[in-house]
N, C-alpha and C. Protein backbone atom coordinates (compact mmCIF):
# COMPACT_ATOMS: atom_id res chain seq x y z
N GLU A 1 151.83 109.33 65.66
CA GLU A 1 150.40 109.28 66.52
C GLU A 1 149.99 107.86 66.17
N ILE A 2 149.07 107.48 67.44
CA ILE A 2 148.14 106.05 67.36
C ILE A 2 146.68 106.22 67.34
N ASP A 3 146.20 105.28 66.15
CA ASP A 3 144.54 105.56 66.40
C ASP A 3 144.40 105.26 67.86
N ALA A 4 142.83 105.46 68.28
CA ALA A 4 142.39 105.87 69.52
C ALA A 4 141.17 104.57 69.10
N GLU A 5 140.85 103.20 69.77
CA GLU A 5 139.92 102.91 69.62
C GLU A 5 139.08 102.62 71.32
N THR A 6 137.51 103.28 71.16
CA THR A 6 136.86 103.43 71.91
C THR A 6 136.27 101.89 72.39
N LEU A 7 136.63 101.43 74.12
CA LEU A 7 136.70 100.00 74.11
C LEU A 7 135.37 100.71 75.80
N LYS A 8 134.12 99.85 75.14
CA LYS A 8 133.42 99.90 76.03
C LYS A 8 133.51 99.02 77.46
N SER A 9 133.45 99.35 78.37
CA SER A 9 133.89 98.61 79.61
C SER A 9 132.89 99.14 80.92
N TRP A 10 132.97 97.98 81.65
CA TRP A 10 132.12 98.54 82.97
C TRP A 10 132.85 98.35 84.22
N VAL A 11 132.77 99.03 85.03
CA VAL A 11 133.73 99.06 86.20
C VAL A 11 133.13 98.11 87.36
N ILE A 12 134.03 97.10 87.69
CA ILE A 12 133.70 96.20 88.74
C ILE A 12 134.20 96.30 89.52
N ASP A 13 135.11 96.49 90.16
CA ASP A 13 136.07 97.34 91.76
C ASP A 13 136.56 98.67 90.84
N LEU A 14 136.08 99.75 92.56
CA LEU A 14 136.83 100.67 91.81
C LEU A 14 137.81 101.21 93.05
N SER A 15 139.08 101.66 92.80
CA SER A 15 139.70 102.21 93.93
C SER A 15 139.82 103.49 93.71
N PRO A 16 141.27 104.22 94.55
CA PRO A 16 141.76 105.35 94.26
C PRO A 16 142.86 105.39 93.48
N SER A 17 143.07 104.33 93.93
CA SER A 17 144.74 103.64 93.10
C SER A 17 144.03 102.97 91.39
N GLY A 18 143.45 102.41 90.97
CA GLY A 18 143.12 101.96 90.06
C GLY A 18 141.48 101.16 89.90
N ALA A 19 141.32 100.17 89.14
CA ALA A 19 140.44 99.66 88.81
C ALA A 19 140.42 98.25 87.93
N LEU A 20 138.99 97.44 88.43
CA LEU A 20 139.07 96.52 87.77
C LEU A 20 137.73 96.37 86.59
N LEU A 21 137.82 96.24 85.62
CA LEU A 21 136.96 96.47 84.42
C LEU A 21 136.79 94.61 84.13
N ARG A 22 135.58 95.12 83.54
CA ARG A 22 134.82 94.02 82.49
C ARG A 22 134.77 94.24 81.25
N VAL A 23 135.72 93.85 80.11
CA VAL A 23 135.64 94.16 78.90
C VAL A 23 134.55 93.31 78.02
N ARG A 24 134.46 93.70 76.70
CA ARG A 24 133.53 93.30 76.02
C ARG A 24 133.95 92.90 74.94
N ASN A 25 135.49 92.77 74.61
CA ASN A 25 136.41 92.12 73.45
C ASN A 25 137.47 91.35 74.52
N ASN A 26 138.01 90.35 73.30
CA ASN A 26 139.17 89.69 74.53
C ASN A 26 140.82 90.55 73.74
N ARG A 27 140.32 91.75 73.15
CA ARG A 27 141.75 92.12 72.27
C ARG A 27 143.15 92.57 73.21
N GLU A 28 144.33 92.57 72.59
CA GLU A 28 145.28 92.73 73.28
C GLU A 28 144.89 94.30 74.28
N PRO A 29 144.45 94.41 74.92
CA PRO A 29 144.34 96.07 75.70
C PRO A 29 146.22 96.82 75.18
N PRO A 30 145.91 98.07 75.21
CA PRO A 30 147.33 99.07 74.98
C PRO A 30 147.88 99.08 76.36
N LEU A 31 148.75 99.24 76.34
CA LEU A 31 149.87 99.37 77.61
C LEU A 31 149.14 100.95 78.43
N VAL A 32 149.03 101.55 78.04
CA VAL A 32 148.51 102.59 78.39
C VAL A 32 147.48 103.97 77.89
N GLN A 33 145.98 103.52 78.42
CA GLN A 33 145.13 104.07 77.72
C GLN A 33 144.32 104.84 78.44
N LYS A 34 143.68 105.79 77.67
CA LYS A 34 142.53 107.17 78.71
C LYS A 34 141.52 106.54 78.76
N LEU A 35 140.53 106.53 79.73
CA LEU A 35 140.09 106.47 80.33
C LEU A 35 138.85 107.58 80.50
N ASP A 36 137.29 107.44 80.39
CA ASP A 36 136.40 108.04 80.59
C ASP A 36 135.56 107.44 81.71
N ILE A 37 135.70 107.50 83.13
CA ILE A 37 135.21 107.30 84.09
C ILE A 37 133.86 108.27 84.54
N ASP A 38 132.81 107.53 84.93
CA ASP A 38 131.48 108.45 84.85
C ASP A 38 131.10 107.74 86.40
N LEU A 39 131.44 108.85 87.30
CA LEU A 39 130.89 108.80 88.70
C LEU A 39 129.64 109.31 89.01
N GLY A 40 128.57 108.93 88.69
CA GLY A 40 127.51 109.88 88.97
C GLY A 40 127.81 111.51 88.62
N PRO A 41 127.45 112.36 88.87
CA PRO A 41 127.22 113.70 88.83
C PRO A 41 129.23 113.72 88.48
N ALA A 42 129.73 113.13 88.84
CA ALA A 42 131.11 113.86 88.25
C ALA A 42 131.22 112.57 86.80
N ARG A 43 132.18 113.01 86.48
CA ARG A 43 133.41 112.54 85.20
C ARG A 43 134.42 112.78 84.80
N MET A 44 135.35 112.05 85.69
CA MET A 44 136.72 112.09 85.02
C MET A 44 137.54 111.32 83.99
N GLN A 45 138.47 111.97 83.39
CA GLN A 45 139.45 111.35 82.46
C GLN A 45 140.75 110.98 83.39
N LEU A 46 141.04 109.67 82.75
CA LEU A 46 142.33 109.37 83.68
C LEU A 46 143.29 108.40 82.58
N LEU A 47 144.54 108.93 82.99
CA LEU A 47 145.19 107.85 82.41
C LEU A 47 145.33 106.58 83.11
N ALA A 48 145.75 105.42 82.59
CA ALA A 48 145.83 103.96 83.34
C ALA A 48 146.49 103.35 82.61
N ARG A 49 147.81 102.48 83.12
CA ARG A 49 147.99 101.39 82.96
C ARG A 49 147.80 100.14 83.10
N THR A 50 147.53 99.25 82.00
CA THR A 50 146.91 97.92 82.20
C THR A 50 147.80 96.65 82.93
N VAL A 51 147.34 96.65 83.78
CA VAL A 51 148.31 95.62 84.42
C VAL A 51 148.03 94.48 84.46
N TRP A 52 146.84 93.31 83.82
CA TRP A 52 146.58 92.34 83.62
C TRP A 52 145.77 92.54 82.32
N CYS A 53 145.30 91.40 81.85
CA CYS A 53 144.29 91.31 80.97
C CYS A 53 143.27 89.64 80.34
N HIS A 54 142.76 89.26 81.13
CA HIS A 54 142.44 87.78 81.11
C HIS A 54 140.95 87.18 80.92
N ASP A 55 139.67 86.72 80.25
CA ASP A 55 138.74 86.42 80.11
C ASP A 55 137.83 87.14 80.44
N GLY A 56 137.74 88.51 79.79
CA GLY A 56 136.93 89.70 79.55
C GLY A 56 137.10 90.49 80.55
N MET A 57 138.05 90.28 81.73
CA MET A 57 138.72 91.17 82.83
C MET A 57 140.28 92.08 82.54
N MET A 58 140.07 93.28 83.16
CA MET A 58 140.97 93.93 83.07
C MET A 58 141.33 94.41 84.19
N GLY A 59 142.63 94.34 84.56
CA GLY A 59 142.87 95.24 86.07
C GLY A 59 143.93 96.77 85.21
N ILE A 60 143.76 97.51 86.15
CA ILE A 60 143.91 98.67 85.36
C ILE A 60 145.11 99.47 86.89
N ARG A 61 145.76 100.29 86.60
CA ARG A 61 146.45 100.78 87.89
C ARG A 61 146.47 102.53 87.15
N PHE A 62 145.56 103.50 87.86
CA PHE A 62 146.06 104.85 87.37
C PHE A 62 147.19 105.39 87.73
N ILE A 63 147.44 106.57 86.85
CA ILE A 63 148.87 107.12 86.29
C ILE A 63 149.15 108.32 86.42
N GLY A 64 149.37 109.09 86.85
CA GLY A 64 149.53 110.48 86.94
C GLY A 64 148.70 111.42 87.90
N LEU A 65 148.37 110.48 88.53
CA LEU A 65 146.78 111.55 88.85
C LEU A 65 147.77 112.23 90.37
N SER A 66 147.03 113.37 90.90
CA SER A 66 147.52 114.15 92.12
C SER A 66 146.67 113.40 93.61
N ASP A 67 147.78 113.87 93.94
CA ASP A 67 146.56 113.35 95.27
C ASP A 67 145.23 114.15 95.76
N VAL A 68 144.84 114.85 95.13
CA VAL A 68 143.56 115.86 94.93
C VAL A 68 142.99 114.82 93.76
N ASP A 69 143.07 114.34 92.80
CA ASP A 69 142.46 113.56 92.10
C ASP A 69 142.40 112.47 92.45
N ARG A 70 142.95 111.67 93.78
CA ARG A 70 142.90 110.31 94.18
C ARG A 70 141.50 110.38 95.41
N LEU A 71 141.66 111.35 96.04
CA LEU A 71 140.75 112.01 97.15
C LEU A 71 139.34 112.43 96.61
N ASP A 72 139.68 112.84 95.23
CA ASP A 72 138.28 113.02 94.63
C ASP A 72 137.58 111.47 94.52
N ILE A 73 138.57 111.24 93.72
CA ILE A 73 137.71 109.07 93.25
C ILE A 73 137.00 109.04 95.02
N ALA A 74 137.97 108.50 95.65
CA ALA A 74 137.85 108.50 97.06
C ALA A 74 136.42 108.67 97.90
N GLU A 75 136.18 109.94 97.57
CA GLU A 75 134.86 110.80 97.73
C GLU A 75 133.64 110.18 97.14
N GLN A 76 133.78 109.87 96.20
CA GLN A 76 133.08 109.73 94.81
C GLN A 76 132.32 108.23 95.27
N ILE A 77 133.86 107.23 95.63
CA ILE A 77 133.24 106.25 95.75
C ILE A 77 132.54 106.19 97.12
N ASP A 78 132.65 106.73 97.98
CA ASP A 78 132.13 106.96 99.62
C ASP A 78 130.62 107.36 99.20
N ARG A 79 130.19 107.78 98.12
CA ARG A 79 128.83 108.71 97.74
C ARG A 79 128.28 107.70 97.14
N LEU A 80 128.67 106.92 96.57
CA LEU A 80 127.84 105.67 95.52
C LEU A 80 128.23 104.88 96.68
N SER A 81 128.73 104.10 97.90
CA SER A 81 128.13 103.38 98.56
C SER A 81 127.97 103.73 99.48
N ALA A 82 127.05 104.55 99.66
CA ALA A 82 126.10 105.22 101.14
C ALA A 82 124.75 104.99 100.86
């Protein structure tokens, strides 16, 4: 078992396949992490793989999402950008 550590981050860019996050510290992120993303009225818990991390920014790719989950993310993005 690995101890969980909360890392506060801000979503800079979001797509149904991943996200660009701004992170507060520059520690080495875990390869796979659980994310809680607040999309207004919707809150999702997702698994993500760290693709890169540099200068307070982190690129992640969502893993294990169904097509329905990806569609839900796309619909929330559309709603928030309207």
